[in-house]
Amino acid sequence: MELIFHNVACGYGGRTVVEGFGCVVGPGDVTCLLGPNGAGKTTLLKAALGLVPLTAGRIAAGGRDLADLGRAGRARLLGHVPQGLSTPFAYKVSDVVLTGRTSRLGLTGRPGAADYEAARKAADELGLGPLMGRPFTELSGGERQLVSVARALAREPAFLVMDEPTSSLDFANQARVMQAVRRLAARGLGVLLTTHSPDQALASGTRAVLMRPGRPSLEGPVAEVLTPENLSRTYGLEVGVFSCRGPDGLERKFCRPVSGGGGRGG
Amino acid sequence: MPEHSETKRPRGPRGLVVPAALTAAVLLTMALSLSRGRQEIPLETVARLVWLKIVSAEIPPDLRQAETILFFIRLPRIALSFLVGASLSVSGAAFQALFRNPLVAPDILGVSGGAGVGATLAIMLGCGSALLHLAAFSCGLGAVALILAAARLLDKNSSLLVLLLTGMVVSSLFSALGSLLKYLSSDELVLTSMVLWLMGSFAHAGSWPNVGLASLAAVLGVVPLLLARWSVDALAFGEEDARALGVDHRRLRLLLVVCATLLTASSVALCGLVGWVGLIVPHLARLLVGPNFGRLLPAAALGGGWFMLLADFLIRVVLPGEMPVGVVTALVGAPIFVYVLGAGRNKWS
């Protein structure tokens, strides 16, 4: 099943933030949405989740318009990992993961054996076993983010929709979360995520979308989209893309600004 | 292999310890409260009379007077205080879940104040019990609607801070309206009874018809909340997140608002303004059983009922005269709340 954005326009209260946006997320893809602040990355994710109305175009999965699926149907298809999941109440981690099943319960339903089983499997998938009995509010940022991913997985979605999954995480936790994302994609999940780091897209992405305010977005395989020219034009400073071979013999790519400061590229 | 995680159903004996202990405490306090008062009735006599009532046997003539005191004066008052305490506490738990804020309560949000204004108006106009209830409920609902509308107007995302601030504004608005009504009331006698009633009292409300009304409101308010308990848990991470989880948030919010307001309004209509219960008891219950709404509700209901039984026991037996119950709950509640703030701080700051 593919998640297809076709000529999508959306925004808040009459103000259009994104226009003419198109991209495809297939099984196994890690599609990274990149772009400067205000380019509409988060707005686009919210549009997919049905939190922001479309003003034009359509978003479809498996040949069906998401708008026709209804709230619960859409929630079962798209596992949402919000930016910084938080709550004032000290729910246990196991309870937090279980709330991922809500779309299958209805307003007055209660979880059954299948729901507990799905939550358990999702938690195991991310290695949360030792954390299950701990209060969510006492976890570190990295642990919370893994719980949030497990919660999205608990609904057994076809796609993961993640809003800046590594923002405010330390270096090791960023790596841990992105490793989990790659593993889930390898298992057949389609992942759509926003990020401020082109390095992250170069390291973990299969496809990239560069959103450029006022210009059509660029979409394609990471190697084709995240070129020095495209990155320089999008972010308005000169960017170089480098690659080197690590001790394990694998080639890794990364990028850096290469102008002495605020120089404009391209 | 990752260690296997435990996601079991929250059933079994461990989950029942707290409700069972609270039920025992409630029954014990009730028995003690039944036996003590202006005229002491030994616990054996209380037990014997209750048994005779249960098997509907003939009451011996020497126990007739005790029977009247027990079943027509003390028991309805005690039952009512339990129901009101349970209702206010559940209402507080529901509002705290709705606003995702452990610091809100029906009295802080102005729901109690709104219901109080409705009831005061009904008293001034000389309305009967049914109209008084309706007035209290609709004014309480009006207060919540005002909070939600004002918050939405100020901030599209209805952030917690804005909700809380508009709640305080609405609360003081209704308190001013209440003062205005008192000022406008020309009859000294009506004014005195209004002021005393607003301070909260079970002294005159303790009758079987009132117990019936309070039970009806409690069932109507609590049962839908219990049914929707799993959806309420999904609300804990924010409205937008709940929508992305597939929760019908509009219906859920409506359900929470209507049930919680009904519970508060019926309490206010019967016994006046009794503060603090809806704020501190859900807190204490959360410290005991955790935040899961399905486990929190029974603990909050039993705990709130018990708290009110103790407050009423203090008023009837320990303290001189007939102090307003709102005064007692505030005097007892304020220090407890300070303690709870310290105990729960690391959990929700």
Coordinates of C-alpha atoms in Angstrom, one line a residue:
Chain A
M1 CA 0.0 0.0 0.0
E2 CA 1.2 3.5 -0.8
L3 CA 0.4 6.8 0.8
I4 CA 0.0 9.3 -1.9
F5 CA -0.1 13.1 -1.6
H6 CA -1.6 14.5 -4.8
N7 CA -1.3 18.2 -5.5
V8 CA -2.1 18.9 -1.8
A9 CA -2.8 22.4 -0.5
C10 CA -3.6 23.1 3.1
G11 CA -3.3 25.7 5.9
Y12 CA -4.9 27.3 8.9
G13 CA -8.0 29.5 8.9
G14 CA -7.9 30.6 5.3
R15 CA -4.1 31.0 5.2
T16 CA -2.5 28.6 2.8
V17 CA 0.7 27.2 4.1
V18 CA 1.4 24.4 1.6
E19 CA 0.5 24.4 -2.0
G20 CA 0.8 21.9 -4.9
F21 CA 2.6 19.3 -2.7
G22 CA 3.0 15.8 -4.0
C23 CA 4.9 12.8 -2.7
V24 CA 4.6 9.0 -2.4
V25 CA 5.4 6.9 0.7
G26 CA 5.6 3.1 0.0
P27 CA 6.3 0.2 2.2
G28 CA 9.9 0.2 3.4
D29 CA 10.3 3.9 2.6
V30 CA 11.7 6.4 5.1
T31 CA 10.6 9.6 3.5
C32 CA 12.1 12.7 5.1
L33 CA 10.3 16.1 4.8
L34 CA 12.9 18.8 4.9
G35 CA 12.7 22.5 4.7
P36 CA 13.2 25.8 6.5
N37 CA 11.1 26.8 9.4
G38 CA 7.6 27.8 8.3
A39 CA 7.8 25.7 5.1
G40 CA 4.8 23.7 6.3
K41 CA 6.3 20.3 7.2
T42 CA 4.2 19.9 10.4
T43 CA 1.1 21.3 8.7
L44 CA 1.4 18.7 6.0
L45 CA 1.7 15.8 8.6
K46 CA -1.4 17.2 10.3
A47 CA -3.3 17.3 7.0
A48 CA -2.5 13.6 6.6
L49 CA -3.8 12.9 10.1
G50 CA -6.9 14.9 9.4
L51 CA -6.1 17.6 11.9
V52 CA -5.8 20.3 9.3
P53 CA -8.3 20.5 6.4
L54 CA -7.2 20.2 2.8
T55 CA -8.0 23.2 0.6
A56 CA -7.1 21.4 -2.6
G57 CA -5.8 18.0 -3.8
R58 CA -6.1 14.7 -2.1
I59 CA -4.3 12.3 0.2
A60 CA -4.9 8.6 -0.6
A61 CA -3.8 5.2 0.6
G62 CA -4.4 1.9 -1.1
G63 CA -6.5 3.7 -3.7
R64 CA -8.9 5.2 -1.1
D65 CA -9.1 8.9 -0.2
L66 CA -8.2 9.3 3.5
A67 CA -11.1 11.7 3.9
D68 CA -13.5 8.8 3.2
L69 CA -12.0 6.6 5.9
G70 CA -13.4 8.4 8.9
R71 CA -11.5 9.4 12.0
A72 CA -11.0 5.8 13.3
G73 CA -10.1 4.3 9.9
R74 CA -7.5 7.0 9.3
A75 CA -6.1 6.5 12.8
R76 CA -5.7 2.7 12.2
L77 CA -3.8 3.4 9.0
L78 CA -1.4 6.1 10.2
G79 CA 0.5 5.6 13.4
H80 CA 1.2 9.1 14.7
V81 CA 4.3 10.0 16.7
P82 CA 3.7 13.6 17.8
Q83 CA 6.5 16.0 18.7
G84 CA 7.2 15.5 22.4
L85 CA 4.4 13.3 23.8
S86 CA 3.6 14.5 27.3
T87 CA 0.9 14.3 30.0
P88 CA 0.6 15.8 33.5
F89 CA -0.6 12.4 34.9
A90 CA 1.8 9.6 35.9
Y91 CA 0.5 6.9 33.6
K92 CA 2.5 3.7 33.5
V93 CA 4.3 3.0 30.2
S94 CA 2.2 -0.1 29.6
D95 CA -0.9 2.1 29.8
V96 CA 0.5 4.7 27.5
V97 CA 1.3 2.1 24.8
L98 CA -2.2 0.7 25.3
T99 CA -3.8 4.1 24.4
G100 CA -2.5 3.5 20.9
R101 CA -5.3 1.0 20.5
T102 CA -8.0 3.7 21.1
S103 CA -9.1 3.9 17.4
R104 CA -10.2 0.2 17.7
L105 CA -12.3 0.7 20.8
G106 CA -14.8 3.4 20.1
L107 CA -16.1 5.9 22.7
T108 CA -17.3 3.4 25.2
G109 CA -15.3 0.3 24.3
R110 CA -12.7 -1.5 26.4
P111 CA -9.5 -3.2 25.3
G112 CA -9.7 -7.0 24.9
A113 CA -7.1 -9.7 24.7
A114 CA -6.1 -8.7 21.1
D115 CA -5.4 -5.1 22.2
Y116 CA -3.2 -6.1 25.1
E117 CA -1.4 -8.5 22.9
A118 CA -0.8 -5.8 20.2
A119 CA 0.4 -3.4 22.8
R120 CA 2.8 -6.0 24.2
K121 CA 4.2 -6.8 20.8
A122 CA 4.7 -3.2 20.0
A123 CA 6.5 -2.6 23.3
D124 CA 8.7 -5.7 22.7
E125 CA 9.6 -4.5 19.2
L126 CA 11.2 -1.4 20.8
G127 CA 12.7 -3.2 23.7
L128 CA 10.6 -1.4 26.3
G129 CA 10.2 -4.5 28.5
P130 CA 12.1 -3.2 31.5
L131 CA 10.2 0.2 31.4
M132 CA 6.6 -1.2 31.2
G133 CA 5.8 -0.7 34.9
R134 CA 7.5 2.7 35.2
P135 CA 5.6 6.0 35.2
F136 CA 5.8 7.7 31.8
T137 CA 6.4 11.0 33.4
E138 CA 9.6 9.8 35.0
L139 CA 11.3 8.6 31.8
S140 CA 14.1 10.4 29.9
G141 CA 13.3 12.2 26.6
G142 CA 14.8 9.3 24.6
E143 CA 12.8 6.7 26.5
R144 CA 9.6 8.7 26.1
Q145 CA 10.1 8.9 22.3
L146 CA 10.6 5.1 22.1
V147 CA 7.3 4.7 24.1
S148 CA 5.6 7.1 21.7
V149 CA 6.8 5.0 18.7
A150 CA 5.5 1.8 20.4
R151 CA 2.2 3.5 21.1
A152 CA 1.9 4.4 17.4
L153 CA 2.9 0.8 16.4
A154 CA 0.3 -0.7 18.8
R155 CA -2.4 0.3 16.4
E156 CA -0.8 -1.9 13.8
P157 CA -0.6 0.8 11.2
A158 CA 0.6 0.7 7.6
F159 CA 2.5 4.0 8.0
L160 CA 4.3 5.9 10.7
V161 CA 3.9 9.6 10.7
M162 CA 6.5 11.2 12.8
D163 CA 6.9 14.9 13.6
E164 CA 10.6 15.7 14.3
P165 CA 11.2 12.4 16.1
T166 CA 14.7 13.3 17.3
S167 CA 14.3 17.0 18.2
S168 CA 15.4 17.6 21.8
L169 CA 17.1 14.2 22.1
D170 CA 20.8 13.7 22.9
F171 CA 23.2 12.3 20.3
A172 CA 22.9 8.6 21.4
N173 CA 19.1 8.8 21.7
Q174 CA 18.8 10.3 18.3
A175 CA 20.8 7.4 16.9
R176 CA 18.7 4.9 18.9
V177 CA 15.4 6.3 17.7
M178 CA 16.5 6.5 14.0
Q179 CA 17.8 2.9 14.3
A180 CA 14.4 1.8 15.4
V181 CA 12.8 3.7 12.5
R182 CA 15.1 2.0 10.0
R183 CA 14.3 -1.4 11.5
L184 CA 10.6 -0.8 11.3
A185 CA 10.8 0.4 7.7
A186 CA 12.9 -2.7 6.8
R187 CA 10.0 -4.7 8.2
G188 CA 7.7 -3.2 5.6
L189 CA 6.3 -0.1 7.3
G190 CA 6.2 3.2 5.4
V191 CA 7.6 6.1 7.4
L192 CA 7.0 9.7 6.8
L193 CA 8.9 12.0 9.1
T194 CA 9.9 15.7 9.3
T195 CA 13.4 16.7 10.3
H196 CA 15.6 19.8 10.5
S197 CA 18.7 17.7 9.8
P198 CA 19.6 16.8 6.2
D199 CA 22.3 14.6 7.8
Q200 CA 19.5 12.5 9.3
A201 CA 17.9 12.1 5.9
L202 CA 21.2 11.2 4.3
A203 CA 21.8 8.6 7.0
S204 CA 18.4 7.1 7.5
G205 CA 16.2 8.2 4.6
T206 CA 15.3 6.4 1.4
R207 CA 13.4 9.3 -0.1
A208 CA 13.5 13.0 0.6
V209 CA 11.2 15.9 0.0
L210 CA 12.6 19.4 0.1
M211 CA 9.9 21.9 0.8
R212 CA 10.7 25.4 -0.4
P213 CA 8.4 28.3 0.5
G214 CA 6.9 29.8 -2.6
R215 CA 8.4 27.2 -4.9
P216 CA 7.3 23.6 -5.8
S217 CA 8.8 21.0 -3.5
L218 CA 11.4 18.6 -4.8
E219 CA 10.8 14.9 -4.3
G220 CA 12.8 11.7 -5.0
P221 CA 15.4 9.3 -3.7
V222 CA 17.7 10.9 -1.1
A223 CA 20.8 10.8 -3.3
E224 CA 19.0 12.7 -6.1
V225 CA 17.3 15.3 -4.0
L226 CA 19.8 16.1 -1.3
T227 CA 22.5 17.5 -3.6
P228 CA 24.7 20.4 -2.6
E229 CA 22.8 22.6 -5.2
N230 CA 19.3 21.7 -3.9
L231 CA 20.3 22.1 -0.3
S232 CA 22.0 25.4 -0.9
R233 CA 19.0 26.8 -2.7
T234 CA 16.5 25.6 -0.1
Y235 CA 18.3 26.8 3.0
G236 CA 19.9 29.9 1.4
L237 CA 23.5 29.1 2.4
E238 CA 26.2 27.1 0.7
V239 CA 26.1 23.4 1.6
G240 CA 28.5 20.7 0.8
V241 CA 27.7 17.0 0.7
F242 CA 30.5 14.7 1.6
S243 CA 31.0 11.0 1.9
C244 CA 33.5 8.8 3.5
R245 CA 34.0 5.1 4.3
G246 CA 33.7 4.0 7.9
P247 CA 35.7 1.3 9.7
D248 CA 32.9 -1.2 8.8
G249 CA 33.6 -0.5 5.1
L250 CA 30.2 1.2 4.5
E251 CA 30.0 4.5 2.8
R252 CA 28.3 7.3 4.8
K253 CA 27.1 10.7 3.6
F254 CA 26.9 13.9 5.5
C255 CA 26.5 17.6 4.8
R256 CA 27.9 20.8 6.2
P257 CA 27.5 24.5 5.5
V258 CA 30.7 25.4 3.6
S259 CA 30.4 29.2 3.2
G260 CA 32.1 31.2 6.0
G261 CA 28.8 32.2 7.5
G262 CA 25.8 33.8 5.8
G263 CA 27.0 33.5 2.1
R264 CA 24.2 32.6 -0.3
G265 CA 24.7 29.7 -2.6
G266 CA 23.5 28.8 -6.1
Chain B
M1 CA 16.0 -10.8 22.5
P2 CA 14.4 -7.9 24.4
E3 CA 13.0 -8.8 27.7
H4 CA 9.3 -9.6 27.4
S5 CA 7.0 -6.9 28.7
E6 CA 4.0 -7.3 30.8
T7 CA 0.8 -5.8 29.5
K8 CA -1.8 -7.5 31.6
R9 CA -5.3 -6.6 32.2
P10 CA -5.5 -4.5 35.4
R11 CA -7.6 -7.1 37.1
G12 CA -7.1 -9.5 40.0
P13 CA -6.9 -9.0 43.7
R14 CA -4.3 -6.2 43.7
G15 CA -6.6 -3.8 41.9
L16 CA -9.3 -4.4 44.4
V17 CA -7.3 -3.7 47.6
V18 CA -7.9 0.1 47.5
P19 CA -11.6 0.0 46.7
A20 CA -12.2 -2.7 49.3
A21 CA -10.3 -0.8 52.0
L22 CA -12.2 2.4 51.1
T23 CA -15.5 0.6 51.2
A24 CA -14.7 -0.8 54.6
A25 CA -13.7 2.6 55.9
V26 CA -16.9 4.1 54.5
L27 CA -19.1 1.4 56.2
L28 CA -17.2 1.8 59.5
T29 CA -17.6 5.6 59.5
M30 CA -21.3 5.3 58.6
A31 CA -21.9 2.9 61.5
L32 CA -20.0 5.1 63.9
S33 CA -21.8 8.2 62.6
L34 CA -25.2 6.5 63.0
S35 CA -24.6 5.6 66.6
R36 CA -23.2 9.0 67.7
G37 CA -25.0 12.3 67.9
R38 CA -27.1 14.3 70.3
Q39 CA -28.5 11.1 71.6
E40 CA -26.1 8.1 71.6
I41 CA -27.4 4.8 70.2
P42 CA -25.2 1.8 71.0
L43 CA -23.7 0.1 67.9
E44 CA -25.4 -3.1 68.9
T45 CA -28.8 -1.4 68.7
V46 CA -27.8 0.2 65.3
A47 CA -26.8 -3.3 64.0
R48 CA -30.0 -4.8 65.4
L49 CA -32.3 -2.1 63.9
V50 CA -30.6 -2.4 60.5
W51 CA -31.0 -6.1 60.6
L52 CA -34.7 -5.8 61.6
K53 CA -35.2 -3.4 58.7
I54 CA -33.5 -5.7 56.2
V55 CA -35.6 -8.6 57.1
S56 CA -38.6 -6.2 57.5
A57 CA -39.5 -7.5 60.9
E58 CA -41.6 -5.7 63.5
I59 CA -39.6 -3.1 65.5
P60 CA -40.1 -3.6 69.3
P61 CA -41.7 -0.6 71.0
D62 CA -38.7 0.2 73.1
L63 CA -36.7 0.8 69.9
R64 CA -39.2 3.0 68.1
Q65 CA -37.6 6.2 69.2
A66 CA -34.1 5.0 68.1
E67 CA -35.6 3.8 64.8
T68 CA -37.0 7.3 64.1
I69 CA -33.7 8.9 64.9
L70 CA -31.7 6.4 62.8
F71 CA -33.8 6.0 59.8
F72 CA -35.5 9.4 59.4
I73 CA -32.8 11.8 60.7
R74 CA -29.4 10.3 60.7
L75 CA -29.3 7.8 57.8
P76 CA -30.7 10.1 55.1
R77 CA -28.3 12.8 56.2
I78 CA -25.3 10.4 56.2
A79 CA -26.3 8.8 52.9
L80 CA -26.7 12.3 51.4
S81 CA -23.3 13.4 52.6
F82 CA -21.7 10.3 51.1
L83 CA -23.4 10.8 47.8
V84 CA -22.5 14.5 47.6
G85 CA -18.9 13.8 48.5
A86 CA -18.7 11.0 45.9
S87 CA -20.4 13.2 43.2
L88 CA -18.1 16.2 43.8
S89 CA -15.0 14.1 43.8
V90 CA -15.9 12.3 40.6
S91 CA -16.8 15.6 39.0
G92 CA -13.4 16.9 40.0
A93 CA -11.7 13.9 38.5
A94 CA -13.6 14.3 35.2
F95 CA -12.8 18.0 35.0
Q96 CA -9.2 17.3 35.7
A97 CA -9.1 14.8 32.9
L98 CA -10.9 17.1 30.5
F99 CA -8.6 20.1 31.2
R100 CA -5.6 17.8 31.5
N101 CA -4.8 19.7 34.6
P102 CA -4.6 18.3 38.2
L103 CA -5.3 21.8 39.5
V104 CA -8.8 22.3 38.3
A105 CA -12.0 21.5 40.2
P106 CA -15.6 22.4 39.8
D107 CA -15.3 25.2 42.4
I108 CA -12.2 26.7 40.8
L109 CA -13.7 26.6 37.3
G110 CA -16.8 28.4 38.4
V111 CA -19.1 25.5 37.8
S112 CA -20.1 25.4 41.4
G113 CA -20.5 29.2 41.5
G114 CA -22.6 29.0 38.3
A115 CA -24.8 26.3 39.8
G116 CA -25.0 28.3 43.0
V117 CA -26.2 31.4 41.2
G118 CA -28.9 29.3 39.4
A119 CA -30.0 27.8 42.7
T120 CA -30.0 31.2 44.5
L121 CA -32.1 32.7 41.7
A122 CA -34.6 29.8 42.1
I123 CA -34.8 30.3 45.8
M124 CA -35.4 34.0 45.4
L125 CA -38.2 33.3 42.9
G126 CA -39.6 30.7 45.3
C127 CA -39.3 27.8 42.8
G128 CA -39.8 24.1 43.8
S129 CA -37.1 21.5 44.1
A130 CA -37.3 20.4 40.4
L131 CA -36.9 23.9 39.0
L132 CA -34.1 24.6 41.5
H133 CA -32.2 21.6 40.2
L134 CA -32.8 22.6 36.6
A135 CA -31.6 26.1 37.3
A136 CA -28.5 24.9 39.1
F137 CA -27.7 22.5 36.3
S138 CA -28.2 25.0 33.4
C139 CA -26.3 27.8 35.1
G140 CA -23.4 25.3 35.9
L141 CA -23.4 24.2 32.2
G142 CA -23.5 27.9 31.2
A143 CA -20.4 28.5 33.2
V144 CA -18.5 25.7 31.5
A145 CA -19.8 26.8 28.1
L146 CA -18.6 30.3 28.9
I147 CA -15.1 29.0 29.9
L148 CA -14.7 26.9 26.7
A149 CA -16.0 29.7 24.4
A150 CA -13.9 32.4 25.9
A151 CA -10.8 30.2 25.9
R152 CA -11.4 29.4 22.2
L153 CA -11.9 33.0 21.4
L154 CA -8.6 34.0 23.0
D155 CA -6.5 31.0 21.8
K156 CA -7.4 28.7 19.0
N157 CA -5.7 25.7 20.7
S158 CA -7.4 26.3 24.0
S159 CA -4.2 25.9 25.9
L160 CA -4.4 24.8 29.5
L161 CA -3.2 28.1 30.9
V162 CA -5.9 30.0 28.9
L163 CA -8.6 27.6 30.0
L164 CA -7.6 27.9 33.7
L165 CA -7.4 31.7 33.5
T166 CA -10.8 32.0 31.8
G167 CA -12.1 29.5 34.5
M168 CA -10.9 31.9 37.2
V169 CA -12.5 34.8 35.4
V170 CA -15.8 33.0 35.0
S171 CA -15.6 31.9 38.7
S172 CA -15.2 35.4 40.0
L173 CA -17.9 36.6 37.6
F174 CA -20.4 34.2 39.0
S175 CA -19.3 35.0 42.5
A176 CA -20.1 38.6 41.8
L177 CA -23.5 37.6 40.3
G178 CA -24.2 35.7 43.5
S179 CA -23.4 38.7 45.6
L180 CA -25.6 40.8 43.4
L181 CA -28.5 38.5 44.0
K182 CA -27.9 38.6 47.7
Y183 CA -27.8 42.4 47.6
L184 CA -31.0 42.5 45.6
S185 CA -32.8 40.2 48.0
S186 CA -34.9 42.5 50.2
D187 CA -36.2 39.9 52.6
E188 CA -33.9 39.5 55.6
L189 CA -35.1 36.0 56.3
V190 CA -34.6 34.8 52.7
L191 CA -31.2 36.5 52.7
T192 CA -30.0 34.7 55.9
S193 CA -31.2 31.3 54.7
M194 CA -29.6 31.9 51.3
V195 CA -26.2 32.8 52.8
L196 CA -26.3 29.9 55.2
W197 CA -27.3 27.5 52.4
L198 CA -24.5 28.7 50.1
M199 CA -22.0 27.9 52.8
G200 CA -23.1 24.3 52.5
S201 CA -25.1 22.2 54.9
F202 CA -26.6 18.8 55.3
A203 CA -28.7 19.8 58.2
H204 CA -31.9 20.5 56.3
A205 CA -31.2 18.6 53.1
G206 CA -31.0 15.2 54.8
S207 CA -34.3 13.6 53.7
W208 CA -35.1 10.5 51.7
P209 CA -36.5 12.4 48.6
N210 CA -33.2 14.3 48.5
V211 CA -31.2 11.1 48.8
G212 CA -33.2 9.8 45.9
L213 CA -32.4 12.9 43.8
A214 CA -28.7 12.7 44.6
S215 CA -28.6 9.0 43.8
L216 CA -30.3 9.6 40.4
A217 CA -27.8 12.4 39.6
A218 CA -24.9 10.2 40.7
V219 CA -26.0 7.3 38.5
L220 CA -26.7 9.5 35.5
G221 CA -23.3 11.3 35.9
V222 CA -21.0 8.4 36.8
V223 CA -22.2 5.6 34.5
P224 CA -21.4 7.3 31.2
L225 CA -18.0 8.3 32.6
L226 CA -17.3 4.7 33.6
L227 CA -18.3 3.5 30.1
A228 CA -16.0 6.0 28.4
R229 CA -13.1 5.4 30.8
W230 CA -10.7 4.2 28.1
S231 CA -11.3 7.1 25.8
V232 CA -10.8 9.5 28.7
D233 CA -7.3 8.0 29.2
A234 CA -6.6 8.7 25.5
L235 CA -7.3 12.4 26.2
A236 CA -4.5 12.6 28.7
F237 CA -1.9 13.5 26.0
G238 CA -3.8 16.4 24.5
E239 CA -6.7 17.0 22.3
E240 CA -4.8 17.0 19.0
D241 CA -3.1 13.7 19.9
A242 CA -6.5 12.2 20.9
R243 CA -7.9 13.2 17.5
A244 CA -4.9 11.5 15.8
L245 CA -5.6 8.5 18.0
G246 CA -9.1 8.3 16.5
V247 CA -11.0 9.6 19.5
D248 CA -14.3 11.3 18.8
H249 CA -13.1 14.2 20.9
R250 CA -16.2 16.4 20.5
R251 CA -18.5 13.7 21.8
L252 CA -16.1 12.8 24.5
R253 CA -15.8 16.4 25.7
L254 CA -19.5 16.9 25.6
L255 CA -20.0 13.7 27.7
L256 CA -17.4 14.8 30.3
V257 CA -18.7 18.3 30.6
V258 CA -22.4 17.2 30.9
C259 CA -21.7 14.4 33.4
A260 CA -19.3 16.4 35.6
T261 CA -21.6 19.5 35.6
L262 CA -24.6 17.3 36.5
L263 CA -22.8 15.8 39.4
T264 CA -21.6 19.2 40.7
A265 CA -24.9 21.0 40.1
S266 CA -27.0 18.4 41.9
S267 CA -24.7 18.6 44.9
V268 CA -24.9 22.4 44.9
A269 CA -28.7 22.3 44.5
L270 CA -29.1 20.0 47.5
C271 CA -26.4 21.2 49.9
G272 CA -25.0 24.5 48.7
L273 CA -21.4 25.2 47.9
V274 CA -19.0 22.6 49.3
G275 CA -15.5 23.3 48.1
W276 CA -12.2 21.5 48.1
V277 CA -13.5 17.9 47.8
G278 CA -13.4 17.9 44.0
L279 CA -9.9 19.2 44.1
I280 CA -8.1 17.2 46.7
V281 CA -9.8 13.8 46.7
P282 CA -9.1 13.0 43.1
H283 CA -5.4 13.9 43.8
L284 CA -5.3 11.5 46.8
A285 CA -7.0 8.8 44.8
R286 CA -4.5 9.3 42.0
L287 CA -1.6 8.8 44.5
L288 CA -3.3 5.6 45.6
V289 CA -4.3 3.9 42.4
G290 CA -2.6 5.9 39.6
P291 CA -4.3 8.0 36.9
N292 CA -6.1 5.3 34.9
F293 CA -9.7 6.6 34.7
G294 CA -11.3 3.2 35.2
R295 CA -9.4 2.7 38.5
L296 CA -9.5 6.4 39.5
L297 CA -13.3 6.7 39.3
P298 CA -14.2 4.1 42.0
A299 CA -11.4 5.3 44.3
A300 CA -12.3 9.0 43.8
A301 CA -16.0 8.2 44.4
L302 CA -15.4 6.2 47.6
G303 CA -12.8 8.5 48.8
G304 CA -14.9 11.6 48.3
G305 CA -17.8 10.0 50.0
W306 CA -15.7 9.0 52.9
F307 CA -14.1 12.5 53.2
M308 CA -17.6 14.0 53.4
L309 CA -18.8 11.4 55.9
L310 CA -15.9 12.4 58.1
A311 CA -16.6 16.1 57.6
D312 CA -20.2 15.6 58.5
F313 CA -19.2 13.5 61.5
L314 CA -17.0 16.3 62.7
I315 CA -19.9 18.8 62.3
R316 CA -22.6 16.6 64.0
V317 CA -20.6 15.0 66.8
V318 CA -17.3 16.8 67.5
L319 CA -17.8 20.5 66.8
P320 CA -20.2 22.6 68.7
G321 CA -23.3 23.9 67.0
E322 CA -23.9 23.3 63.3
M323 CA -21.0 24.6 61.3
P324 CA -21.4 25.0 57.6
V325 CA -19.8 22.0 55.8
G326 CA -18.1 24.2 53.3
V327 CA -16.2 25.8 56.1
V328 CA -15.1 22.5 57.5
T329 CA -14.0 21.1 54.1
A330 CA -12.0 24.2 53.4
L331 CA -10.3 24.2 56.9
V332 CA -9.4 20.5 56.5
G333 CA -8.8 20.5 52.8
A334 CA -6.3 23.4 52.5
P335 CA -3.6 21.7 54.6
I336 CA -4.2 18.4 52.9
F337 CA -3.9 20.0 49.5
V338 CA -0.5 21.5 50.5
Y339 CA 0.6 18.0 51.5
V340 CA -0.7 16.5 48.2
L341 CA 1.1 19.2 46.2
G342 CA 4.4 18.1 47.8
A343 CA 3.7 14.4 47.5
G344 CA 2.6 14.5 43.8
R345 CA 4.9 17.2 42.6
N346 CA 7.5 14.9 40.9
K347 CA 4.6 13.1 39.1
W348 CA 3.1 16.0 37.2
S349 CA 5.3 19.0 37.2

